[in-house]
Amino acid sequence: MSALLEIKNLHAEVEGNKILKGINLEVNPGEVHAIMGPNGTGKSTLAQVLAGHEAFDVTDGEALFEGEDLLEMEPEDRARAGLFMAFQYPVEIPGVNSSYFLKAALNAIRKHRGEPELDAMEFLKLAKAKMAELDMDPAFLKRPVNEGFSGGEKKRNDIFQMSILEPKLCILDETDSGLDIDALQVVAGGVNRMRSENRAIVVITHYQRLLEYIVPDYVHVMYDGKIAKSGGKELATELEAKGYGWLEKGGAAPAHAGA
Amino acid sequence: MQDSDAILQERVNQEYKYGWVTDIEQDIFPPGLNEDVIRALSAKKKEPEWLTEWRLKAYRHWLNMKQPDWAKLQVSPIDYQAISYYAAPKSKEDGPKSLDDIDPEIRATYDKLGIPLVEQMALAGIAVDAVFDSVSVATTFRAKLEELGIIFCSFSEAVREHPDLVKKYLGSVVPYTDNFFATLNSAVFSDGSFCYVPKGVRCPMELSTYFRINAGNTGQFERTLLVADENSYVSYLEGCTAPMRDENQLHAAVVELVALDGAQIKYSTVQNWYPGDAQGKGGIYNFVTKRGKAMKGAKLSWTQVETGSAITWKYPSCILQGDNSVGEFYSVALSSLKQQADTGTKMVHIGKNTRSTIVSKGISAMLGQNTYRGQVLIGKNADNARNYSQCDSMLMGSECGAHTFPYIDVKNPSGQVEHEASTSKINEDQIFYCRQRGISTEDAVSMIVNGFCKEVLQELPMEFAVEAQKLLGISLEGSVG
């Protein structure tokens, strides 16, 4: 059985600066992976490259999504195939109604899957049910996408979108940054509800705190554009105790995670 | 003077009698403009003498005027003698009595343009006064409106059937001496729409006109006059598309709105004339004068979505003459390809406690140049007049331009004027965010631009807003990525 996501020797740069220097990672359905590491080691770049952000040039290596060449796909095609990224900084889109935006996204994805598009009433019913789970006010739907939202509201909105779009692979890029403990619990609850044997989740975070709520199967530590160490969930606790400083002294071993 | 008038009059009659009778039978005039052409035009339309004279006065005035060049536009020279000043569709003079009487070819053209006239009428309950080239070929829902005493007909018909109303209000807001293009229009206007809403009547449906420019090399000179009598209300929709063609086409329309005491006029436009190709070849030149006069407690509201034409020169304005009158201007102007738009408004506060609002959204893409030009004038006696202006520009790409020229002139110390302006680039991160959610680039751009224009679009009547949203998306296809 082929992996959901298979990254081999991935190199990427932005404006000539090499950021990813040979990433290897395999993610299978049902797994939750955490990618940790100090700031500036390429965690977010990895997420952006996988999602298809055009600011980054892939210079070597490959990434396969269900055996397909992910890097050849347009960002919207990756999304339709089932790759979702929760943004570190979700953007505001003034004047665009949240409900309209999300319905357009969902129907683009449903169309790709060969499913019938939802009409406004069906969508509203679905959206309201999911919002209740995330403890969100249904009035959100009428507001422009993320406009005037607090940091926590934006993150919650991203998780809400994820729950509506039901992707196969969820990449959470520093979703915990800027969240207070209550918001963190709500967001983590939303993510945990998404856990299923058909879906994989990759959590990118600087802090171990989030992993107390979203307990990963595997933890990877990134350092200088590579995965320096991989292990089970206990690795996160170890990092919390030791910090990232020891990585500089070169405890790095090539990582091969996944079953 | 009287002598020369008399001689002139004689000459008019002579020319009409002998020189131009046969020409009147033609469906299109040969190119050229002189007094004889104007007389022939007027005669063809069976106009009363006062109107022929009015046209001639305008023409003589026009001869001493120069085409204005103050706008931020590059306009190729226009040869006014190379334009034909009258064209009519080939149909019997009596004109059609119902849709069934309309030339199937003309109806097919409407269909191709995506405007199913029949469907529109049936579904939306819109009274459509369709203008195909210069002559109205379809007028509907007349009976319903007549019950309420509302007159809605072609301008020519109004001249024939309601000459007193036309005579009273024609040129009362835009005098024939007003400006180069309005004066030319006054001399040669071909047809247009006329509407009169009686005292205290609320027009129950949106009145709509579809304009088309179709015959080659024919200048189109529409004249629209809307009169809302005391305490009445009317909402008027004007929408246009034009087929592809390869020559510049001049369009110089005049729209006059008269809102008497307590009346309200809402005038909405979606303009999508052929913008020319990517090299800027072949688009429509659109030089329009639109102005309304608001009497005591009256309200005028202009909403426009301008996506077409090679050149747009247009400043729908409000003369707030009566105390407590209100003027509004909501505008989206999109310039892509090599389009140039110099557009805005003029709010003239004369009465006390007059209020005006200006919301302008300019979008520039590819090589498009977009200029907002607005004037707020607060007169000496306009105590407590207030204006709020907001001008936002969005740039797509690095070769387009956005310019803002606000003119503010306050002559009364109690006047309050607020002006806000912003310029932004379409945000790549916003587009990426949409695409990451599965939305295509084109849909994302359309969505973001529509969001940017929301404050204006929400002023449009529902069915028009939907059309306008689609139009913005279509107009920007291929401009990003």
XYZ file of C-alpha atoms in Angstrom:
740
model
C 0.000 0.000 0.000
C 1.417 3.365 -0.967
C 1.772 6.111 1.605
C -0.601 9.078 1.701
C 2.342 11.446 1.578
C 5.848 10.511 0.678
C 8.581 13.125 0.711
C 11.969 12.183 -0.640
C 15.099 14.306 -0.414
C 13.108 17.520 -0.774
C 15.152 20.670 -1.363
C 13.590 24.127 -1.658
C 14.747 27.722 -1.673
C 13.323 31.211 -1.709
C 15.126 33.976 -3.601
C 18.293 31.926 -3.679
C 18.269 31.084 0.050
C 18.331 27.351 0.590
C 15.761 26.495 3.240
C 14.866 22.844 2.834
C 17.959 20.720 2.468
C 16.808 17.161 1.996
C 13.578 16.314 3.794
C 12.465 12.673 3.968
C 9.108 11.856 5.461
C 6.365 9.303 5.039
C 2.854 9.815 6.331
C 0.148 7.170 6.242
C -3.612 7.424 6.728
C -4.632 7.401 10.368
C -1.338 8.826 11.611
C -0.687 12.059 13.450
C 2.777 13.516 12.983
C 4.240 16.460 14.831
C 7.030 18.503 13.311
C 8.895 20.561 15.858
C 12.030 22.615 15.866
C 13.454 26.047 16.530
C 12.337 29.104 14.533
C 13.816 29.454 11.078
C 14.579 25.799 10.465
C 12.116 25.428 7.610
C 8.997 23.978 9.274
C 6.603 26.484 7.753
C 8.439 26.385 4.444
C 7.790 22.660 4.287
C 4.079 23.265 4.791
C 4.004 26.033 2.155
C 5.923 23.951 -0.380
C 3.517 21.068 0.100
C 0.554 23.400 -0.354
C 2.141 24.863 -3.493
C 3.048 28.427 -2.559
C 4.754 29.956 -5.579
C 7.308 31.932 -3.573
C 9.333 28.755 -3.099
C 11.360 26.922 -5.717
C 11.788 23.211 -5.337
C 15.336 22.451 -6.497
C 15.533 18.736 -5.819
C 13.641 15.755 -4.532
C 9.999 14.798 -4.777
C 6.721 14.672 -2.923
C 4.052 12.122 -3.738
C 0.437 12.359 -2.630
C -1.316 9.002 -2.956
C 1.421 8.118 -5.409
C 0.816 11.233 -7.574
C 3.470 13.893 -8.128
C 2.268 16.596 -5.775
C 4.781 19.183 -6.948
C 3.376 19.099 -10.476
C -0.106 20.004 -9.254
C -1.604 23.500 -8.993
C -2.402 24.575 -5.427
C -6.156 24.291 -6.026
C -5.717 20.783 -7.445
C -3.779 19.753 -4.334
C -6.605 21.106 -2.206
C -9.201 19.270 -4.283
C -7.185 16.050 -4.027
C -7.477 16.355 -0.246
C -4.555 18.397 1.076
C -5.519 21.103 3.542
C -3.292 23.607 5.252
C -4.349 25.594 8.306
C -2.386 28.824 7.947
C -0.023 30.327 10.464
C -1.484 33.706 9.494
C -4.915 33.242 7.893
C -5.510 36.207 5.571
C -8.425 38.598 5.657
C -10.519 38.876 2.514
C -12.566 42.057 2.954
C -16.085 42.071 1.611
C -16.174 38.334 0.865
C -18.841 36.612 2.888
C -17.463 33.598 4.837
C -20.370 31.417 3.907
C -20.034 32.244 0.201
C -16.303 31.590 0.301
C -16.547 28.241 2.034
C -19.455 27.028 -0.065
C -17.435 27.830 -3.212
C -14.471 25.894 -1.790
C -16.566 22.912 -0.738
C -18.368 22.702 -4.052
C -15.114 22.939 -6.020
C -13.834 19.993 -3.985
C -17.092 18.033 -4.220
C -17.138 18.542 -7.965
C -13.616 17.154 -8.155
C -14.710 14.124 -6.141
C -17.669 13.597 -8.454
C -20.177 14.450 -5.740
C -23.188 16.718 -6.277
C -22.733 20.342 -5.250
C -24.537 21.519 -2.143
C -27.133 24.237 -2.412
C -27.256 27.123 0.013
C -29.682 25.430 2.389
C -27.772 22.148 2.550
C -24.532 24.011 3.089
C -25.987 26.132 5.863
C -27.217 23.067 7.692
C -23.808 21.422 7.501
C -21.988 24.601 8.491
C -24.173 25.228 11.515
C -23.648 21.705 12.816
C -19.873 22.012 12.533
C -19.892 25.465 14.107
C -21.727 24.179 17.122
C -18.946 21.598 17.604
C -16.343 24.332 17.551
C -18.336 26.578 19.833
C -18.567 29.210 17.119
C -21.304 31.794 16.718
C -23.237 31.122 13.462
C -23.071 34.884 12.852
C -19.494 34.171 11.703
C -20.874 32.921 8.414
C -22.186 36.331 7.540
C -18.949 38.128 8.279
C -16.299 38.674 5.627
C -13.566 35.994 5.650
C -11.373 36.637 8.713
C -11.954 40.389 8.506
C -11.682 41.928 11.933
C -11.310 38.495 13.554
C -9.025 38.110 16.543
C -6.025 35.793 16.145
C -7.894 33.032 17.943
C -11.012 33.483 15.817
C -8.962 33.204 12.630
C -7.391 29.932 13.760
C -10.734 28.569 14.830
C -12.157 29.571 11.450
C -9.403 27.622 9.691
C -10.207 24.520 11.723
C -13.884 25.047 10.954
C -13.054 25.160 7.243
C -11.042 21.979 7.640
C -13.969 20.199 9.267
C -16.243 21.221 6.390
C -13.820 20.321 3.609
C -12.900 16.914 5.115
C -9.418 16.605 3.651
C -7.292 13.440 3.621
C -4.227 15.252 4.859
C -4.375 18.170 7.288
C -1.275 20.278 7.752
C -1.521 22.630 10.709
C 1.088 25.355 10.440
C 1.711 26.773 13.922
C -1.983 26.750 14.588
C -1.265 27.172 18.300
C 0.582 30.469 17.941
C -1.333 33.345 19.415
C -3.942 31.177 21.109
C -4.837 31.406 24.771
C -5.388 28.166 26.634
C -9.178 28.120 26.151
C -8.926 28.700 22.415
C -6.153 26.126 22.223
C -8.393 23.506 23.808
C -11.253 24.266 21.450
C -8.980 24.106 18.415
C -7.338 20.892 19.621
C -10.775 19.408 20.245
C -11.732 20.250 16.672
C -8.593 18.614 15.341
C -9.051 15.518 17.479
C -12.565 15.072 16.158
C -11.027 15.004 12.696
C -8.760 12.088 13.572
C -9.763 9.005 11.643
C -8.156 5.987 10.079
C -8.658 7.513 6.638
C -7.016 10.793 7.441
C -3.547 11.933 8.425
C -2.645 15.039 10.380
C 0.677 16.859 10.394
C 1.030 19.341 13.236
C 3.769 21.925 12.918
C 4.561 23.620 16.183
C 7.263 25.356 18.081
C 5.897 24.372 21.475
C 5.176 21.062 23.047
C 2.066 22.531 24.699
C -0.241 21.803 21.734
C 0.866 18.179 21.748
C -0.611 17.726 25.196
C -3.978 18.161 23.528
C -3.280 16.669 20.128
C -1.257 13.612 20.989
C 0.905 12.604 18.025
C 1.963 9.146 16.929
C 5.302 10.437 15.667
C 7.433 13.453 16.455
C 10.082 14.862 14.127
C 12.548 17.559 14.960
C 13.662 19.840 12.185
C 16.962 21.579 12.242
C 18.667 23.531 9.457
C 16.371 22.364 6.710
C 16.459 18.684 7.610
C 14.699 16.326 9.934
C 17.308 15.901 12.625
C 15.539 13.370 14.785
C 12.365 11.328 14.760
C 10.650 9.399 17.498
C 7.413 8.734 19.335
C 5.405 11.180 21.377
C 7.936 10.981 24.219
C 10.397 12.902 22.019
C 8.259 16.006 22.468
C 8.533 15.749 26.222
C 12.243 15.260 25.943
C 12.542 18.395 23.824
C 10.499 20.337 26.332
C 12.982 19.371 29.031
C 16.201 19.752 27.042
C 15.307 22.555 24.645
C 16.628 22.622 21.080
C 20.193 23.583 21.947
C 21.565 20.039 21.907
C 20.693 19.685 18.214
C 23.476 22.052 17.284
C 25.986 19.635 18.711
C 24.926 17.217 16.045
C 22.742 14.494 17.411
C 21.232 14.396 13.970
C 20.311 11.103 12.434
C 18.410 10.581 9.177
C 14.780 10.216 9.948
C 12.506 7.463 8.797
C 9.200 7.569 10.450
C 5.981 5.894 9.686
C 4.906 2.338 9.607
C -31.623 89.139 -34.971
C -35.269 88.630 -35.766
C -34.541 89.126 -39.409
C -31.864 86.555 -39.474
C -34.103 84.172 -37.543
C -36.777 84.621 -40.134
C -34.361 83.972 -42.924
C -33.138 80.947 -41.129
C -36.616 79.663 -40.654
C -37.306 80.035 -44.316
C -34.159 78.205 -45.113
C -35.049 75.392 -42.774
C -38.309 74.894 -44.531
C -36.721 75.060 -47.939
C -34.073 72.545 -47.146
C -36.613 70.241 -45.691
C -38.984 70.649 -48.595
C -36.600 70.135 -51.429
C -33.211 68.986 -50.378
C -33.729 66.237 -47.922
C -36.989 64.513 -48.514
C -35.527 61.464 -50.145
C -32.738 61.175 -47.622
C -35.299 60.775 -44.901
C -36.230 57.434 -46.378
C -32.746 56.157 -45.822
C -31.963 53.909 -42.941
C -28.555 55.388 -42.450
C -27.253 58.873 -43.152
C -24.021 59.343 -45.043
C -21.179 60.568 -42.810
C -20.958 64.269 -42.109
C -22.421 66.981 -39.921
C -23.936 70.303 -40.873
C -27.196 72.137 -40.302
C -28.885 70.229 -43.103
C -28.062 66.932 -41.488
C -29.586 68.140 -38.243
C -32.702 69.327 -39.992
C -33.005 66.036 -41.814
C -32.576 64.115 -38.608
C -35.194 66.206 -36.895
C -37.527 65.851 -39.834
C -37.051 62.124 -39.964
C -38.167 62.002 -36.382
C -41.129 64.295 -37.154
C -40.029 66.696 -34.462
C -41.734 69.998 -33.704
C -40.069 73.162 -34.806
C -38.949 74.253 -31.353
C -36.888 71.113 -31.042
C -35.306 71.499 -34.455
C -34.374 75.012 -33.433
C -32.990 73.813 -30.124
C -30.794 71.334 -31.952
C -29.566 74.001 -34.316
C -28.770 76.397 -31.494
C -26.726 73.653 -29.874
C -24.961 72.900 -33.139
C -24.011 76.532 -33.685
C -22.744 76.754 -30.148
C -20.784 73.556 -30.612
C -18.977 74.934 -33.642
C -17.208 77.356 -31.307
C -16.259 74.724 -28.733
C -13.174 72.596 -28.434
C -12.964 68.980 -27.406
C -11.804 69.065 -23.773
C -8.361 67.691 -23.008
C -8.100 68.123 -19.255
C -8.857 64.502 -18.445
C -6.047 62.030 -17.897
C -6.820 60.310 -21.170
C -5.041 59.755 -24.419
C -7.666 60.151 -27.091
C -6.970 59.627 -30.765
C -8.354 62.528 -32.822
C -12.022 62.104 -33.617
C -13.190 63.151 -37.076
C -16.719 64.362 -36.474
C -17.334 64.604 -40.201
C -16.569 60.929 -40.655
C -19.441 59.881 -38.429
C -22.915 59.081 -39.619
C -25.438 60.764 -37.369
C -28.406 58.534 -37.877
C -28.972 54.829 -38.261
C -32.136 52.840 -37.827
C -32.745 49.128 -37.970
C -34.429 48.021 -41.146
C -38.034 47.781 -40.189
C -41.300 49.375 -41.160
C -41.840 52.898 -40.025
C -44.828 52.016 -37.921
C -42.604 50.008 -35.628
C -43.372 46.798 -33.802
C -46.423 46.413 -31.631
C -45.160 43.502 -29.615
C -42.087 41.323 -29.235
C -43.381 39.109 -32.035
C -43.022 42.037 -34.387
C -39.340 42.401 -33.717
C -36.877 41.337 -36.359
C -35.761 37.815 -35.399
C -32.185 38.759 -36.287
C -32.210 41.568 -33.785
C -33.630 39.272 -31.175
C -30.932 36.738 -31.972
C -28.302 39.423 -31.323
C -29.764 40.060 -27.906
C -29.687 36.370 -27.192
C -26.056 36.101 -28.249
C -25.219 38.871 -25.838
C -26.754 36.807 -23.111
C -29.719 39.032 -22.510
C -32.840 36.998 -22.979
C -35.283 39.848 -23.361
C -38.364 37.677 -23.180
C -37.184 35.836 -20.130
C -36.186 39.027 -18.428
C -39.630 40.455 -18.826
C -41.410 37.341 -17.732
C -39.187 36.509 -14.777
C -38.055 39.839 -13.453
C -41.099 41.914 -14.212
C -38.895 44.549 -15.757
C -40.268 46.997 -18.260
C -37.684 47.036 -20.985
C -37.229 49.874 -23.398
C -34.637 48.342 -25.674
C -32.596 50.593 -27.877
C -31.104 48.928 -30.898
C -28.881 51.494 -32.468
C -30.885 54.624 -32.461
C -34.485 53.580 -32.538
C -36.470 51.886 -29.851
C -37.720 48.548 -31.015
C -39.397 47.168 -27.952
C -41.373 48.735 -25.174
C -43.185 46.625 -22.644
C -45.253 46.721 -19.546
C -46.507 50.047 -20.762
C -50.086 49.370 -19.790
C -49.221 48.552 -16.203
C -47.267 51.754 -15.838
C -49.967 53.782 -17.572
C -52.464 52.788 -14.917
C -50.317 54.681 -12.435
C -49.847 57.593 -14.772
C -46.186 56.763 -15.283
C -44.867 57.599 -18.693
C -42.006 55.396 -19.874
C -41.247 55.504 -23.555
C -38.642 56.316 -26.138
C -37.516 59.893 -26.296
C -38.919 60.335 -29.821
C -42.286 59.134 -28.709
C -42.247 61.471 -25.730
C -41.530 64.358 -28.087
C -44.597 63.415 -30.101
C -46.972 62.542 -27.294
C -45.827 64.607 -24.325
C -44.226 67.654 -25.934
C -45.027 69.949 -23.008
C -43.162 67.812 -20.504
C -40.191 67.400 -22.795
C -40.091 71.094 -23.595
C -40.275 72.013 -19.920
C -37.443 69.782 -18.736
C -35.157 69.162 -21.705
C -31.899 70.975 -21.044
C -33.033 72.081 -17.602
C -30.229 70.164 -15.912
C -27.721 69.852 -18.733
C -28.149 72.982 -20.871
C -27.272 72.712 -24.536
C -24.258 74.925 -23.865
C -22.914 72.657 -21.139
C -19.849 71.000 -22.589
C -18.462 69.875 -25.923
C -19.970 66.402 -25.875
C -23.284 67.348 -24.280
C -23.671 70.149 -26.791
C -22.947 67.794 -29.669
C -25.518 65.425 -28.223
C -28.056 68.240 -27.964
C -27.600 68.902 -31.663
C -27.726 65.349 -32.943
C -29.268 63.082 -30.310
C -30.988 60.206 -32.008
C -33.202 58.634 -29.407
C -33.226 57.480 -25.848
C -35.642 57.084 -23.011
C -38.098 59.318 -21.301
C -39.737 58.748 -17.977
C -42.173 60.780 -15.948
C -43.462 59.660 -12.571
C -46.420 61.690 -11.291
C -46.758 63.223 -7.836
C -46.736 60.791 -4.961
C -46.410 57.691 -7.168
C -43.960 54.988 -6.313
C -42.946 53.172 -9.475
C -43.549 49.493 -8.634
C -40.891 48.015 -10.908
C -37.335 48.687 -11.942
C -37.308 50.499 -15.256
C -34.668 49.183 -17.562
C -33.048 50.055 -20.844
C -30.599 48.003 -22.788
C -28.366 49.933 -25.096
C -26.604 48.486 -28.073
C -24.222 49.933 -30.560
C -24.246 47.865 -33.679
C -24.128 49.648 -37.002
C -20.544 50.275 -38.105
C -19.034 53.717 -37.756
C -22.165 55.257 -36.325
C -21.879 57.623 -33.437
C -24.502 56.943 -30.866
C -26.086 59.894 -29.145
C -28.597 58.840 -26.572
C -30.694 61.278 -24.666
C -32.414 60.271 -21.474
C -34.710 62.427 -19.396
C -36.207 61.283 -16.120
C -38.606 63.457 -14.206
C -39.786 62.401 -10.769
C -42.568 64.687 -9.645
C -43.073 65.629 -5.994
C -42.770 62.777 -3.504
C -42.473 60.106 -6.157
C -39.934 57.301 -6.454
C -38.319 55.569 -9.386
C -35.452 53.132 -9.849
C -33.934 53.036 -13.291
C -31.493 50.470 -14.657
C -29.271 51.039 -17.610
C -27.105 48.241 -18.933
C -25.071 47.834 -22.043
C -22.865 45.475 -23.995
C -21.618 45.884 -27.514
C -20.434 43.403 -30.081
C -16.816 43.189 -31.178
C -15.680 45.565 -33.818
C -12.602 47.090 -35.266
C -13.207 50.829 -35.384
C -13.442 53.341 -32.637
C -16.995 54.224 -31.961
C -17.972 57.471 -30.381
C -20.682 57.488 -27.820
C -21.767 60.778 -26.303
C -24.891 60.380 -24.236
C -26.700 62.808 -22.006
C -28.787 61.801 -19.033
C -30.814 64.388 -17.142
C -32.575 63.618 -13.894
C -35.080 65.946 -12.283
C -36.169 65.103 -8.752
C -38.788 67.546 -7.574
C -39.558 68.181 -3.889
C -39.377 65.001 -1.856
C -38.805 62.761 -4.877
C -36.235 59.971 -5.109
C -34.422 58.728 -8.186
C -32.130 55.754 -8.107
C -30.171 55.379 -11.318
C -28.044 52.263 -11.797
C -25.733 51.505 -14.689
C -23.792 48.458 -15.720
C -21.643 49.392 -18.681
C -19.808 46.745 -20.650
C -19.111 48.112 -24.085
C -16.376 46.671 -26.184
C -13.110 47.758 -24.529
C -10.888 47.162 -27.550
C -8.406 44.333 -27.903
C -5.182 43.833 -25.921
C -3.467 46.396 -28.172
C -6.222 48.878 -27.412
C -7.687 48.667 -30.878
C -11.328 49.075 -31.685
C -12.972 49.957 -28.398
C -15.806 52.345 -27.707
C -15.144 55.975 -26.789
C -17.616 56.845 -24.115
C -18.048 60.542 -23.350
C -21.111 60.874 -21.206
C -22.760 63.722 -19.350
C -25.005 62.597 -16.538
C -26.451 65.021 -14.086
C -29.365 65.284 -11.743
C -31.043 68.120 -9.940
C -32.555 67.548 -6.518
C -35.126 69.966 -5.166
C -36.274 70.312 -1.555
C -35.816 67.067 0.380
C -35.210 65.098 -2.813
C -32.684 62.321 -3.218
C -30.553 61.321 -6.188
C -28.520 58.175 -6.198
C -26.112 57.155 -8.952
C -24.646 53.663 -8.940
C -22.386 52.602 -11.760
C -20.297 49.596 -12.659
C -18.042 50.513 -15.548
C -16.092 47.663 -17.063
C -16.196 48.387 -20.777
C -15.167 51.001 -23.355
C -11.672 51.918 -24.509
C -12.179 55.371 -23.037
C -14.587 56.354 -20.320
C -15.168 60.029 -19.578
C -18.039 60.225 -17.206
C -18.988 62.153 -14.080
C -22.553 61.505 -12.927
C -23.290 64.539 -10.781
C -25.832 65.914 -8.358
C -26.974 69.476 -8.045
C -28.364 69.652 -4.548
C -30.447 72.711 -5.066
C -33.231 72.256 -2.535
C -32.729 72.349 1.229
C -32.242 68.912 2.814
C -31.598 67.233 -0.505
C -29.295 64.212 -0.731
C -26.870 63.062 -3.407
C -25.097 59.715 -3.656
C -22.521 58.302 -6.018
C -21.385 54.690 -5.854
C -18.966 53.624 -8.527
C -16.870 50.690 -9.637
C -14.606 51.412 -12.572
C -12.457 48.651 -13.971
C -9.719 49.302 -16.520
C -7.926 46.330 -17.981
C -6.208 45.683 -21.324
C -5.406 49.208 -22.578
C -8.562 50.777 -21.230
C -8.570 54.296 -19.841
C -11.172 55.578 -17.437
C -11.426 59.101 -16.095
C -14.528 59.052 -14.021
C -16.000 60.408 -10.833
C -18.668 62.800 -9.761
C -19.542 66.326 -8.868
C -21.588 67.167 -5.812
C -22.815 70.737 -5.873
C -24.293 71.770 -2.542
C -26.536 74.797 -2.952
C -29.357 74.205 -0.460
C -29.050 74.118 3.304
C -28.502 70.825 5.156
C -27.627 69.065 1.931
C -25.742 65.802 2.204
C -23.677 63.806 -0.250
C -21.820 60.509 -0.220
C -19.204 59.360 -2.696
C -17.860 55.806 -2.736
C -15.540 55.063 -5.617
C -13.712 51.801 -6.270
C -11.178 51.773 -9.076
C -9.575 48.589 -10.347
C -6.654 48.658 -12.738
C -5.225 45.576 -14.423
C -2.835 44.855 -17.299
C -2.187 48.236 -18.981
C -5.356 49.868 -17.675
C -5.334 53.430 -16.397
C -7.951 54.455 -13.895
C -8.548 57.975 -12.694
C -10.994 59.164 -10.089
C -11.893 62.810 -10.533
C -14.379 64.242 -8.120
C -15.501 67.670 -7.110
C -17.301 68.677 -3.958
C -18.599 72.226 -4.004
C -20.248 73.767 -0.981
C -21.867 77.065 -1.881
C -22.117 80.215 0.198
C -25.669 79.560 1.352
C -25.351 75.839 1.903
C -25.384 75.938 5.704
C -24.509 72.647 7.378
C -23.764 70.835 4.146
C -21.906 67.589 4.572
C -19.952 65.339 2.256
C -18.229 62.040 2.780
C -15.943 60.701 0.070
C -14.124 57.416 -0.077
C -11.893 56.480 -2.998
C -10.194 53.118 -3.051
C -7.975 51.820 -5.803
C -6.805 48.298 -6.439
C -3.892 47.514 -8.701
C -3.331 44.174 -10.405
C 0.129 43.855 -11.912
C 2.848 46.463 -12.256
C 2.023 48.136 -15.578
C -1.363 49.607 -14.733
C -2.077 52.897 -13.018
C -4.470 54.449 -10.511
C -4.866 58.200 -10.021
C -7.052 60.277 -7.755
C -7.948 63.931 -8.238
C -10.314 65.183 -5.584
C -11.302 68.855 -5.842
C -12.876 70.380 -2.776
C -14.286 73.874 -2.658
C -16.035 75.004 0.511
C -17.519 78.501 0.595
C -19.587 78.119 3.742
C -17.813 77.803 7.104
C -20.364 75.326 8.466
C -19.636 72.820 5.692
C -18.119 69.450 6.579
C -16.112 67.491 4.052
C -14.402 64.186 4.672
C -12.190 62.452 2.164
C -10.587 59.043 2.514
C -8.446 57.383 -0.112
C -6.503 54.149 -0.336
C -4.492 52.273 -2.929
C -3.637 48.618 -2.617
C -2.260 45.812 -4.720
C -4.243 42.658 -5.104
C -2.771 40.448 -2.468
C -1.019 37.264 -3.620
C -1.558 35.763 -0.179
C -5.306 36.203 -0.525
C -5.257 34.401 -3.864
C -3.121 31.605 -2.423
C -5.461 31.253 0.546
C -8.413 30.778 -1.816
C -6.535 28.329 -4.007
C -5.471 26.303 -0.969
C -9.168 25.881 -0.271
C -9.762 24.499 -3.768
C -10.901 27.689 -5.495
C -9.366 28.409 -8.926
C -7.260 31.517 -9.467
C -9.887 33.089 -11.689
C -12.639 32.513 -9.188
C -10.380 33.782 -6.416
C -9.634 37.016 -8.265
C -13.289 37.499 -9.056
C -14.196 36.875 -5.430
C -11.570 39.245 -4.024
C -12.446 42.011 -6.486
C -16.135 41.631 -5.795
C -15.369 41.818 -2.096
C -13.414 45.014 -2.693
C -16.414 46.478 -4.543
C -19.045 45.223 -2.158
C -20.123 48.598 -0.807
C -20.991 49.647 -4.332
C -22.461 46.373 -5.592
C -24.852 46.161 -2.683
C -26.397 49.414 -3.868
C -27.461 47.747 -7.099
C -30.841 46.075 -7.458
C -30.509 42.313 -6.920
C -30.639 41.008 -10.487
C -28.271 43.716 -11.636
C -25.809 42.991 -8.834
C -25.526 39.369 -9.937
C -24.847 40.446 -13.514
C -22.282 42.989 -12.359
C -20.428 40.434 -10.253
C -20.140 38.073 -13.200
C -19.004 40.914 -15.382
C -16.164 41.891 -13.040
C -14.946 38.308 -13.015
C -15.127 37.978 -16.798
C -13.410 41.324 -17.348
C -10.428 40.258 -15.264
C -9.957 36.818 -16.796
C -6.299 36.187 -17.494
C -5.072 39.303 -15.725
C -3.415 37.458 -12.842
C -1.018 34.527 -12.843
